[in-house]
């Protein structure tokens, strides 16, 4: 079976709840292509939740609709990124370095740092998306957040972020993204994000202010800082760190878009 098919199965089977048969073996080539295609998984999720949001936007209170979207995304992703966020928060919050911190992350229970981090992340997501929905920017902001947050995986798959463990899916992913694949993955993210917003506009949706696009990129910074911190503290990255960075980027982009929306609306 060829690598592109296996790569699609790997990324959709891992990042979504869609009924995709996982590949039996995962080598560096399959993993690299899969991470490059991660923005596509984000785009598909944006379609699944974005269409109902567009239909319900005028008749549903923004706060309620935002809560439903965040809940739907948790279900559609098996809450895998939220789980990674909680485990990574516990590992970093433990104050330990290297293997002792990784042992904390491997425990099945969630510690206080994980609980608080999850609560704050979900609260920020709902509040930020509600703000965007209230002014008609909800769908394009959601597209940007889902696509760009998954693009974080392309960066994390480069040799700059080695595996902290020798086992697990994270070890197969680490270092699998070449310079060429990195460029392709980032280009794919830009095309999908722009295409999603363009379709929204073509269907009569509202346009995003140019400041929102800039803010969306700035919203990725917390995830980049988290990745660097995890690499330094754990001696590399794990699957949990991958998920944590995706969730942090998703939250950061939504919050940045909401801040710009509120600021520009206030000035207007």
GROMACS .gro file of C-alpha atoms in nm:
model
  268
    1UNK     CA    1   0.000   0.000   0.000
    2UNK     CA    2   0.149   0.337  -0.095
    3UNK     CA    3   0.265   0.592   0.158
    4UNK     CA    4   0.018   0.872   0.070
    5UNK     CA    5  -0.277   0.646   0.152
    6UNK     CA    6  -0.115   0.526   0.473
    7UNK     CA    7  -0.032   0.885   0.567
    8UNK     CA    8  -0.393   0.996   0.520
    9UNK     CA    9  -0.512   0.704   0.728
   10UNK     CA   10  -0.260   0.782   1.000
   11UNK     CA   11  -0.339   1.150   1.034
   12UNK     CA   12  -0.718   1.118   1.013
   13UNK     CA   13  -0.722   0.808   1.230
   14UNK     CA   14  -0.514   0.984   1.492
   15UNK     CA   15  -0.654   1.337   1.487
   16UNK     CA   16  -1.023   1.265   1.428
   17UNK     CA   17  -1.293   1.021   1.526
   18UNK     CA   18  -1.368   0.946   1.161
   19UNK     CA   19  -1.384   0.570   1.091
   20UNK     CA   20  -1.047   0.536   0.919
   21UNK     CA   21  -0.846   0.214   0.926
   22UNK     CA   22  -0.503   0.284   1.071
   23UNK     CA   23  -0.195   0.164   0.880
   24UNK     CA   24  -0.039  -0.153   1.015
   25UNK     CA   25   0.312  -0.008   1.007
   26UNK     CA   26   0.436   0.348   1.042
   27UNK     CA   27   0.781   0.440   0.915
   28UNK     CA   28   0.945   0.781   0.888
   29UNK     CA   29   0.816   0.842   0.535
   30UNK     CA   30   0.456   0.769   0.632
   31UNK     CA   31   0.484   0.977   0.949
   32UNK     CA   32   0.640   1.274   0.769
   33UNK     CA   33   0.370   1.285   0.504
   34UNK     CA   34   0.101   1.241   0.769
   35UNK     CA   35   0.222   1.541   0.969
   36UNK     CA   36   0.242   1.745   0.649
   37UNK     CA   37  -0.125   1.666   0.590
   38UNK     CA   38  -0.229   1.763   0.945
   39UNK     CA   39  -0.374   2.100   0.831
   40UNK     CA   40  -0.610   1.902   0.606
   41UNK     CA   41  -0.749   1.723   0.912
   42UNK     CA   42  -0.810   2.063   1.069
   43UNK     CA   43  -0.987   2.182   0.754
   44UNK     CA   44  -1.216   1.878   0.752
   45UNK     CA   45  -1.306   1.943   1.116
   46UNK     CA   46  -1.378   2.305   1.022
   47UNK     CA   47  -1.621   2.186   0.754
   48UNK     CA   48  -1.796   1.947   0.991
   49UNK     CA   49  -1.858   2.210   1.258
   50UNK     CA   50  -1.853   2.521   1.041
   51UNK     CA   51  -2.157   2.436   0.828
   52UNK     CA   52  -2.392   2.391   1.128
   53UNK     CA   53  -2.250   2.706   1.287
   54UNK     CA   54  -2.323   2.906   0.972
   55UNK     CA   55  -2.680   2.774   0.970
   56UNK     CA   56  -2.743   2.836   1.340
   57UNK     CA   57  -2.548   3.160   1.378
   58UNK     CA   58  -2.846   3.394   1.343
   59UNK     CA   59  -3.083   3.205   1.570
   60UNK     CA   60  -2.864   3.073   1.852
   61UNK     CA   61  -2.711   3.276   2.137
   62UNK     CA   62  -2.336   3.309   2.068
   63UNK     CA   63  -2.230   3.174   2.408
   64UNK     CA   64  -2.444   2.863   2.371
   65UNK     CA   65  -2.330   2.804   2.014
   66UNK     CA   66  -1.964   2.845   2.112
   67UNK     CA   67  -2.008   2.591   2.391
   68UNK     CA   68  -2.166   2.343   2.152
   69UNK     CA   69  -1.882   2.387   1.901
   70UNK     CA   70  -1.610   2.331   2.161
   71UNK     CA   71  -1.795   2.023   2.290
   72UNK     CA   72  -1.836   1.889   1.935
   73UNK     CA   73  -1.467   1.934   1.862
   74UNK     CA   74  -1.374   1.748   2.179
   75UNK     CA   75  -1.589   1.458   2.062
   76UNK     CA   76  -1.468   1.469   1.701
   77UNK     CA   77  -1.105   1.450   1.817
   78UNK     CA   78  -1.165   1.197   2.097
   79UNK     CA   79  -1.039   1.479   2.324
   80UNK     CA   80  -0.690   1.357   2.236
   81UNK     CA   81  -0.541   1.707   2.229
   82UNK     CA   82  -0.709   1.802   2.557
   83UNK     CA   83  -0.568   1.487   2.714
   84UNK     CA   84  -0.221   1.580   2.590
   85UNK     CA   85  -0.262   1.932   2.725
   86UNK     CA   86  -0.353   1.801   3.071
   87UNK     CA   87  -0.065   1.552   3.081
   88UNK     CA   88   0.187   1.810   2.959
   89UNK     CA   89   0.065   2.062   3.217
   90UNK     CA   90   0.113   1.803   3.491
   91UNK     CA   91   0.461   1.720   3.363
   92UNK     CA   92   0.569   2.083   3.353
   93UNK     CA   93   0.391   2.167   3.677
   94UNK     CA   94   0.570   1.889   3.862
   95UNK     CA   95   0.891   2.088   3.848
   96UNK     CA   96   1.081   1.775   3.745
   97UNK     CA   97   1.318   1.742   3.452
   98UNK     CA   98   1.368   1.461   3.204
   99UNK     CA   99   1.251   1.108   3.281
  100UNK     CA  100   1.089   1.191   3.619
  101UNK     CA  101   0.867   1.449   3.446
  102UNK     CA  102   0.779   1.195   3.174
  103UNK     CA  103   0.676   0.949   3.443
  104UNK     CA  104   0.432   1.205   3.581
  105UNK     CA  105   0.283   1.246   3.234
  106UNK     CA  106   0.239   0.870   3.191
  107UNK     CA  107   0.013   0.838   3.496
  108UNK     CA  108  -0.352   0.769   3.412
  109UNK     CA  109  -0.490   1.026   3.657
  110UNK     CA  110  -0.494   1.402   3.603
  111UNK     CA  111  -0.324   1.623   3.859
  112UNK     CA  112  -0.421   1.974   3.972
  113UNK     CA  113  -0.211   2.146   3.706
  114UNK     CA  114  -0.384   1.942   3.436
  115UNK     CA  115  -0.733   2.012   3.570
  116UNK     CA  116  -0.678   2.387   3.600
  117UNK     CA  117  -0.515   2.407   3.256
  118UNK     CA  118  -0.806   2.221   3.094
  119UNK     CA  119  -1.063   2.442   3.263
  120UNK     CA  120  -0.887   2.762   3.159
  121UNK     CA  121  -0.831   2.643   2.800
  122UNK     CA  122  -1.195   2.543   2.749
  123UNK     CA  123  -1.318   2.863   2.914
  124UNK     CA  124  -1.100   3.076   2.689
  125UNK     CA  125  -1.208   2.883   2.379
  126UNK     CA  126  -1.578   2.927   2.451
  127UNK     CA  127  -1.541   3.294   2.548
  128UNK     CA  128  -1.325   3.380   2.247
  129UNK     CA  129  -1.541   3.196   1.993
  130UNK     CA  130  -1.854   3.351   2.145
  131UNK     CA  131  -1.702   3.697   2.095
  132UNK     CA  132  -1.628   3.622   1.729
  133UNK     CA  133  -1.972   3.473   1.670
  134UNK     CA  134  -2.141   3.780   1.818
  135UNK     CA  135  -2.004   3.999   1.537
  136UNK     CA  136  -2.037   3.743   1.257
  137UNK     CA  137  -1.670   3.638   1.249
  138UNK     CA  138  -1.719   3.300   1.410
  139UNK     CA  139  -1.687   3.070   1.107
  140UNK     CA  140  -1.373   3.224   0.951
  141UNK     CA  141  -1.209   3.249   1.294
  142UNK     CA  142  -1.288   2.882   1.350
  143UNK     CA  143  -1.138   2.786   1.014
  144UNK     CA  144  -0.818   2.977   1.090
  145UNK     CA  145  -0.789   2.828   1.438
  146UNK     CA  146  -0.844   2.468   1.331
  147UNK     CA  147  -0.615   2.477   1.029
  148UNK     CA  148  -0.330   2.678   1.182
  149UNK     CA  149  -0.331   2.480   1.507
  150UNK     CA  150  -0.285   2.156   1.314
  151UNK     CA  151  -0.005   2.318   1.118
  152UNK     CA  152   0.187   2.322   1.447
  153UNK     CA  153   0.234   1.948   1.402
  154UNK     CA  154   0.431   2.008   1.083
  155UNK     CA  155   0.683   2.218   1.275
  156UNK     CA  156   0.698   1.974   1.566
  157UNK     CA  157   0.781   1.689   1.331
  158UNK     CA  158   1.113   1.845   1.223
  159UNK     CA  159   1.453   1.746   1.357
  160UNK     CA  160   1.448   2.052   1.585
  161UNK     CA  161   1.216   1.857   1.818
  162UNK     CA  162   1.359   1.511   1.894
  163UNK     CA  163   1.158   1.241   2.069
  164UNK     CA  164   1.174   1.237   2.448
  165UNK     CA  165   1.099   0.864   2.452
  166UNK     CA  166   1.218   0.578   2.234
  167UNK     CA  167   0.869   0.424   2.219
  168UNK     CA  168   0.523   0.549   2.131
  169UNK     CA  169   0.381   0.725   1.827
  170UNK     CA  170   0.574   1.041   1.910
  171UNK     CA  171   0.903   0.863   1.852
  172UNK     CA  172   0.794   0.763   1.501
  173UNK     CA  173   0.684   1.119   1.423
  174UNK     CA  174   0.991   1.299   1.558
  175UNK     CA  175   1.230   1.416   1.290
  176UNK     CA  176   1.016   1.276   1.009
  177UNK     CA  177   0.937   1.613   0.851
  178UNK     CA  178   1.208   1.726   0.611
  179UNK     CA  179   1.265   2.085   0.504
  180UNK     CA  180   1.067   2.020   0.186
  181UNK     CA  181   0.776   1.866   0.376
  182UNK     CA  182   0.780   2.157   0.622
  183UNK     CA  183   0.743   2.406   0.337
  184UNK     CA  184   0.469   2.194   0.178
  185UNK     CA  185   0.278   2.158   0.505
  186UNK     CA  186   0.288   2.529   0.583
  187UNK     CA  187   0.184   2.614   0.227
  188UNK     CA  188  -0.105   2.368   0.256
  189UNK     CA  189  -0.217   2.536   0.578
  190UNK     CA  190  -0.216   2.880   0.414
  191UNK     CA  191  -0.410   2.756   0.110
  192UNK     CA  192  -0.670   2.573   0.319
  193UNK     CA  193  -0.719   2.862   0.561
  194UNK     CA  194  -0.755   3.112   0.276
  195UNK     CA  195  -0.979   2.875   0.082
  196UNK     CA  196  -1.207   2.818   0.378
  197UNK     CA  197  -1.247   3.190   0.440
  198UNK     CA  198  -1.304   3.249   0.067
  199UNK     CA  199  -1.585   2.992   0.057
  200UNK     CA  200  -1.740   3.156   0.362
  201UNK     CA  201  -1.734   3.492   0.183
  202UNK     CA  202  -1.874   3.344  -0.137
  203UNK     CA  203  -2.171   3.214   0.059
  204UNK     CA  204  -2.244   3.561   0.192
  205UNK     CA  205  -2.050   3.546   0.519
  206UNK     CA  206  -1.877   3.840   0.682
  207UNK     CA  207  -1.517   3.930   0.602
  208UNK     CA  208  -1.239   3.923   0.857
  209UNK     CA  209  -1.042   4.239   0.920
  210UNK     CA  210  -0.679   4.224   0.809
  211UNK     CA  211  -0.575   4.271   1.171
  212UNK     CA  212  -0.740   3.938   1.254
  213UNK     CA  213  -0.514   3.748   1.014
  214UNK     CA  214  -0.207   3.904   1.173
  215UNK     CA  215  -0.342   3.830   1.520
  216UNK     CA  216  -0.404   3.467   1.422
  217UNK     CA  217  -0.035   3.421   1.350
  218UNK     CA  218   0.057   3.592   1.676
  219UNK     CA  219  -0.182   3.353   1.849
  220UNK     CA  220   0.050   3.066   1.756
  221UNK     CA  221   0.332   3.204   1.972
  222UNK     CA  222   0.215   3.046   2.301
  223UNK     CA  223   0.221   2.703   2.134
  224UNK     CA  224   0.572   2.764   2.000
  225UNK     CA  225   0.689   2.868   2.345
  226UNK     CA  226   0.526   2.558   2.494
  227UNK     CA  227   0.704   2.335   2.242
  228UNK     CA  228   1.042   2.488   2.324
  229UNK     CA  229   0.977   2.463   2.698
  230UNK     CA  230   0.870   2.099   2.674
  231UNK     CA  231   1.174   2.009   2.465
  232UNK     CA  232   1.408   2.166   2.719
  233UNK     CA  233   1.233   2.021   3.024
  234UNK     CA  234   1.161   1.672   2.893
  235UNK     CA  235   1.463   1.627   2.670
  236UNK     CA  236   1.238   1.621   2.364
  237UNK     CA  237   0.871   1.596   2.275
  238UNK     CA  238   0.606   1.328   2.307
  239UNK     CA  239   0.262   1.260   2.166
  240UNK     CA  240   0.118   1.447   2.465
  241UNK     CA  241   0.327   1.752   2.378
  242UNK     CA  242   0.199   1.734   2.022
  243UNK     CA  243  -0.158   1.741   2.148
  244UNK     CA  244  -0.086   2.015   2.399
  245UNK     CA  245   0.065   2.238   2.130
  246UNK     CA  246  -0.234   2.183   1.901
  247UNK     CA  247  -0.479   2.275   2.177
  248UNK     CA  248  -0.272   2.574   2.285
  249UNK     CA  249  -0.247   2.701   1.928
  250UNK     CA  250  -0.621   2.656   1.875
  251UNK     CA  251  -0.692   2.853   2.191
  252UNK     CA  252  -0.434   3.119   2.110
  253UNK     CA  253  -0.567   3.187   1.760
  254UNK     CA  254  -0.926   3.215   1.884
  255UNK     CA  255  -0.828   3.446   2.169
  256UNK     CA  256  -0.618   3.666   1.940
  257UNK     CA  257  -0.904   3.690   1.689
  258UNK     CA  258  -1.149   3.778   1.966
  259UNK     CA  259  -0.922   4.048   2.108
  260UNK     CA  260  -0.884   4.210   1.767
  261UNK     CA  261  -1.258   4.182   1.704
  262UNK     CA  262  -1.336   4.354   2.032
  263UNK     CA  263  -1.073   4.623   1.984
  264UNK     CA  264  -1.166   4.709   1.625
  265UNK     CA  265  -1.539   4.700   1.701
  266UNK     CA  266  -1.483   4.933   1.995
  267UNK     CA  267  -1.286   5.178   1.784
  268UNK     CA  268  -1.551   5.160   1.514
   0.00000   0.00000   0.00000
